PDB file of C-alpha atoms in Angstrom:
ATOM      1  CA  UNK A 232     -37.468 -12.805 -22.619  1.00  0.00           C
ATOM      2  CA  UNK A 233     -38.630 -16.423 -22.693  1.00  0.00           C
ATOM      3  CA  UNK A 234     -41.975 -15.728 -24.332  1.00  0.00           C
ATOM      4  CA  UNK A 235     -40.288 -13.778 -27.158  1.00  0.00           C
ATOM      5  CA  UNK A 236     -38.017 -16.763 -27.981  1.00  0.00           C
ATOM      6  CA  UNK A 237     -41.132 -19.002 -28.111  1.00  0.00           C
ATOM      7  CA  UNK A 238     -42.650 -16.646 -30.595  1.00  0.00           C
ATOM      8  CA  UNK A 239     -39.918 -17.558 -33.087  1.00  0.00           C
ATOM      9  CA  UNK A 240     -42.109 -20.342 -34.381  1.00  0.00           C
ATOM     10  CA  UNK A 241     -44.331 -17.958 -36.043  1.00  0.00           C
ATOM     11  CA  UNK A 242     -43.939 -17.623 -39.737  1.00  0.00           C
ATOM     12  CA  UNK A 243     -42.887 -13.944 -39.939  1.00  0.00           C
ATOM     13  CA  UNK A 244     -39.537 -14.814 -38.271  1.00  0.00           C
ATOM     14  CA  UNK A 245     -38.543 -16.711 -41.464  1.00  0.00           C
ATOM     15  CA  UNK A 246     -38.649 -13.453 -43.543  1.00  0.00           C
ATOM     16  CA  UNK A 247     -35.409 -11.828 -44.693  1.00  0.00           C
ATOM     17  CA  UNK A 248     -33.936  -9.648 -42.027  1.00  0.00           C
ATOM     18  CA  UNK A 249     -30.656  -8.665 -43.706  1.00  0.00           C
ATOM     19  CA  UNK A 250     -28.396  -9.219 -46.665  1.00  0.00           C
ATOM     20  CA  UNK A 251     -24.813  -9.919 -45.583  1.00  0.00           C
ATOM     21  CA  UNK A 252     -22.277  -9.339 -48.362  1.00  0.00           C
ATOM     22  CA  UNK A 253     -19.554 -11.779 -48.451  1.00  0.00           C
ATOM     23  CA  UNK A 254     -17.000 -13.338 -50.872  1.00  0.00           C
ATOM     24  CA  UNK A 255     -17.223 -16.639 -49.076  1.00  0.00           C
ATOM     25  CA  UNK A 256     -14.938 -19.306 -50.462  1.00  0.00           C
ATOM     26  CA  UNK A 257     -15.190 -18.281 -54.110  1.00  0.00           C
ATOM     27  CA  UNK A 258     -13.744 -14.764 -53.726  1.00  0.00           C
ATOM     28  CA  UNK A 259     -16.629 -13.315 -55.663  1.00  0.00           C
ATOM     29  CA  UNK A 260     -18.918 -10.872 -53.730  1.00  0.00           C
ATOM     30  CA  UNK A 261     -22.431 -12.043 -53.241  1.00  0.00           C
ATOM     31  CA  UNK A 262     -25.337 -11.313 -50.851  1.00  0.00           C
ATOM     32  CA  UNK A 263     -26.372 -13.940 -48.372  1.00  0.00           C
ATOM     33  CA  UNK A 264     -29.904 -13.572 -47.075  1.00  0.00           C
ATOM     34  CA  UNK A 265     -30.324 -14.016 -43.291  1.00  0.00           C
ATOM     35  CA  UNK A 266     -33.833 -14.426 -41.647  1.00  0.00           C
ATOM     36  CA  UNK A 267     -34.891 -13.087 -38.314  1.00  0.00           C
ATOM     37  CA  UNK A 268     -35.072 -16.660 -36.985  1.00  0.00           C
ATOM     38  CA  UNK A 269     -31.651 -17.719 -37.982  1.00  0.00           C
ATOM     39  CA  UNK A 270     -30.089 -14.587 -36.619  1.00  0.00           C
ATOM     40  CA  UNK A 271     -31.822 -14.830 -33.296  1.00  0.00           C
ATOM     41  CA  UNK A 272     -31.223 -18.469 -32.899  1.00  0.00           C
ATOM     42  CA  UNK A 273     -27.659 -18.100 -33.725  1.00  0.00           C
ATOM     43  CA  UNK A 274     -27.276 -15.348 -31.086  1.00  0.00           C
ATOM     44  CA  UNK A 275     -29.049 -17.415 -28.492  1.00  0.00           C
ATOM     45  CA  UNK A 276     -27.099 -20.539 -29.230  1.00  0.00           C
ATOM     46  CA  UNK A 277     -23.851 -18.669 -28.904  1.00  0.00           C
ATOM     47  CA  UNK A 278     -24.827 -17.383 -25.676  1.00  0.00           C
ATOM     48  CA  UNK A 279     -25.868 -20.759 -24.303  1.00  0.00           C
ATOM     49  CA  UNK A 280     -22.741 -22.612 -25.719  1.00  0.00           C
ATOM     50  CA  UNK A 281     -20.586 -20.155 -24.069  1.00  0.00           C
ATOM     51  CA  UNK A 282     -22.400 -19.947 -20.882  1.00  0.00           C
ATOM     52  CA  UNK A 283     -22.995 -16.269 -20.931  1.00  0.00           C
ATOM     53  CA  UNK A 284     -24.974 -14.952 -18.144  1.00  0.00           C
ATOM     54  CA  UNK A 285     -26.727 -11.611 -17.259  1.00  0.00           C
ATOM     55  CA  UNK A 286     -23.749 -10.547 -15.068  1.00  0.00           C
ATOM     56  CA  UNK A 287     -21.235 -10.840 -18.039  1.00  0.00           C
ATOM     57  CA  UNK A 288     -19.806  -7.746 -19.746  1.00  0.00           C
ATOM     58  CA  UNK A 289     -18.719  -8.610 -23.375  1.00  0.00           C
ATOM     59  CA  UNK A 290     -16.574  -6.448 -25.464  1.00  0.00           C
ATOM     60  CA  UNK A 291     -15.037  -7.041 -28.859  1.00  0.00           C
ATOM     61  CA  UNK A 292     -12.989  -5.537 -31.675  1.00  0.00           C
ATOM     62  CA  UNK A 293     -15.051  -7.219 -34.351  1.00  0.00           C
ATOM     63  CA  UNK A 294     -16.946  -4.483 -36.231  1.00  0.00           C
ATOM     64  CA  UNK A 295     -20.751  -4.283 -36.059  1.00  0.00           C
ATOM     65  CA  UNK A 296     -21.148  -4.663 -39.912  1.00  0.00           C
ATOM     66  CA  UNK A 297     -19.590  -8.103 -39.497  1.00  0.00           C
ATOM     67  CA  UNK A 298     -21.942 -11.129 -38.545  1.00  0.00           C
ATOM     68  CA  UNK A 299     -19.780 -12.062 -35.543  1.00  0.00           C
ATOM     69  CA  UNK A 300     -19.833  -8.497 -34.276  1.00  0.00           C
ATOM     70  CA  UNK A 301     -23.520  -7.899 -34.683  1.00  0.00           C
ATOM     71  CA  UNK A 302     -25.099 -11.328 -34.079  1.00  0.00           C
ATOM     72  CA  UNK A 303     -22.592 -13.339 -32.177  1.00  0.00           C
ATOM     73  CA  UNK A 304     -21.451 -10.604 -29.823  1.00  0.00           C
ATOM     74  CA  UNK A 305     -24.086  -7.845 -29.396  1.00  0.00           C
ATOM     75  CA  UNK A 306     -27.191  -9.995 -29.877  1.00  0.00           C
ATOM     76  CA  UNK A 307     -25.812 -13.000 -27.989  1.00  0.00           C
ATOM     77  CA  UNK A 308     -25.172 -10.576 -25.032  1.00  0.00           C
ATOM     78  CA  UNK A 309     -28.668  -8.976 -25.174  1.00  0.00           C
ATOM     79  CA  UNK A 310     -30.383 -12.470 -25.503  1.00  0.00           C
ATOM     80  CA  UNK A 311     -29.451 -13.280 -21.965  1.00  0.00           C
ATOM     81  CA  UNK A 312     -29.454  -9.831 -20.552  1.00  0.00           C
ATOM     82  CA  UNK A 313     -25.724  -9.316 -20.510  1.00  0.00           C
ATOM     83  CA  UNK A 314     -24.017  -6.011 -21.097  1.00  0.00           C
ATOM     84  CA  UNK A 315     -22.144  -5.348 -24.495  1.00  0.00           C
ATOM     85  CA  UNK A 316     -19.337  -2.879 -24.124  1.00  0.00           C
ATOM     86  CA  UNK A 317     -18.542  -1.244 -27.523  1.00  0.00           C
ATOM     87  CA  UNK A 318     -15.447   0.477 -28.667  1.00  0.00           C
ATOM     88  CA  UNK A 319     -15.140   2.846 -31.655  1.00  0.00           C
ATOM     89  CA  UNK A 320     -11.802   1.606 -32.943  1.00  0.00           C
ATOM     90  CA  UNK A 321      -9.222  -0.911 -31.888  1.00  0.00           C
ATOM     91  CA  UNK A 322      -6.019   0.172 -30.229  1.00  0.00           C
ATOM     92  CA  UNK A 323      -4.126  -2.179 -27.935  1.00  0.00           C
ATOM     93  CA  UNK A 324      -3.851   0.172 -25.056  1.00  0.00           C
ATOM     94  CA  UNK A 325      -7.298   1.574 -25.556  1.00  0.00           C
ATOM     95  CA  UNK A 326      -8.744  -1.977 -25.455  1.00  0.00           C
ATOM     96  CA  UNK A 327      -6.842  -2.839 -22.324  1.00  0.00           C
ATOM     97  CA  UNK A 328      -7.980   0.238 -20.586  1.00  0.00           C
ATOM     98  CA  UNK A 329     -11.582  -0.534 -21.533  1.00  0.00           C
ATOM     99  CA  UNK A 330     -11.420  -4.156 -20.257  1.00  0.00           C
ATOM    100  CA  UNK A 331     -10.139  -2.961 -16.986  1.00  0.00           C
ATOM    101  CA  UNK A 332     -12.308   0.066 -16.538  1.00  0.00           C
ATOM    102  CA  UNK A 333     -15.547  -1.725 -17.476  1.00  0.00           C
ATOM    103  CA  UNK A 334     -14.544  -4.981 -15.807  1.00  0.00           C
ATOM    104  CA  UNK A 335     -15.216  -6.973 -18.988  1.00  0.00           C
ATOM    105  CA  UNK A 336     -15.592 -10.713 -18.682  1.00  0.00           C
ATOM    106  CA  UNK A 337     -15.598 -11.708 -22.258  1.00  0.00           C
ATOM    107  CA  UNK A 338     -13.459 -10.462 -25.165  1.00  0.00           C
ATOM    108  CA  UNK A 339     -13.814 -11.369 -28.863  1.00  0.00           C
ATOM    109  CA  UNK A 340     -11.029 -10.584 -31.263  1.00  0.00           C
ATOM    110  CA  UNK A 341      -8.779 -11.874 -33.898  1.00  0.00           C
ATOM    111  CA  UNK A 342      -5.280 -13.352 -33.210  1.00  0.00           C
ATOM    112  CA  UNK A 343      -3.545 -10.140 -34.521  1.00  0.00           C
ATOM    113  CA  UNK A 344      -5.523  -8.056 -31.960  1.00  0.00           C
ATOM    114  CA  UNK A 345      -4.420 -10.372 -29.143  1.00  0.00           C
ATOM    115  CA  UNK A 346      -0.884 -10.239 -30.270  1.00  0.00           C
ATOM    116  CA  UNK A 347      -0.915  -6.462 -30.383  1.00  0.00           C
ATOM    117  CA  UNK A 348      -2.176  -6.347 -26.820  1.00  0.00           C
ATOM    118  CA  UNK A 349       0.395  -8.811 -25.601  1.00  0.00           C
ATOM    119  CA  UNK A 350       3.140  -6.896 -27.461  1.00  0.00           C
ATOM    120  CA  UNK A 351       2.386  -3.738 -25.294  1.00  0.00           C
ATOM    121  CA  UNK A 352       3.992  -4.480 -22.052  1.00  0.00           C
ATOM    122  CA  UNK A 353       3.689  -1.009 -20.816  1.00  0.00           C
ATOM    123  CA  UNK A 354       0.017  -1.289 -21.528  1.00  0.00           C
ATOM    124  CA  UNK A 355      -0.357  -4.629 -19.661  1.00  0.00           C
ATOM    125  CA  UNK A 356       1.866  -3.875 -16.803  1.00  0.00           C
ATOM    126  CA  UNK A 357      -0.197  -3.351 -13.683  1.00  0.00           C
ATOM    127  CA  UNK A 358      -3.494  -3.792 -15.479  1.00  0.00           C
ATOM    128  CA  UNK A 359      -6.206  -5.288 -13.461  1.00  0.00           C
ATOM    129  CA  UNK A 360      -7.723  -7.787 -15.973  1.00  0.00           C
ATOM    130  CA  UNK A 361      -8.842 -10.550 -13.426  1.00  0.00           C
ATOM    131  CA  UNK A 362     -12.543 -10.167 -14.426  1.00  0.00           C
ATOM    132  CA  UNK A 363     -11.734 -11.245 -18.025  1.00  0.00           C
ATOM    133  CA  UNK A 364     -12.562 -15.076 -18.093  1.00  0.00           C
ATOM    134  CA  UNK A 365     -12.620 -15.877 -21.755  1.00  0.00           C
ATOM    135  CA  UNK A 366     -10.970 -14.460 -24.843  1.00  0.00           C
ATOM    136  CA  UNK A 367     -12.670 -15.881 -28.073  1.00  0.00           C
ATOM    137  CA  UNK A 368     -11.982 -15.710 -31.710  1.00  0.00           C
ATOM    138  CA  UNK A 369     -14.100 -16.372 -34.698  1.00  0.00           C
TER     139      UNK A 369
END
């Protein structure tokens, strides 16, 4: 893995990797070009800042078409050899069962998803969530 990160210095990593559509601060849709180098460096930087290690199991309700879902969750996990645990669609009970069953250590969501999980006492009662060490929001 280390050698592949060193290869980022070559010119082809500055080529366009994807166009992320956003309305940004103006509210008007526009395409923002992201290069391979930026995507990979963002993923690796996220993993390093959060202290993600290969033994971690990261799950998220952030969709994969979103930058945070694809880059800061999935690629950040993979950049250090950690496991990413996906879920098809958010449901408070479904997410709590997944965290417990897969022994997830990291969870990324939005405040409303966290509130939904906390507002389901029957879902949280008796759950074994001790492996979860961090809940993040973007």
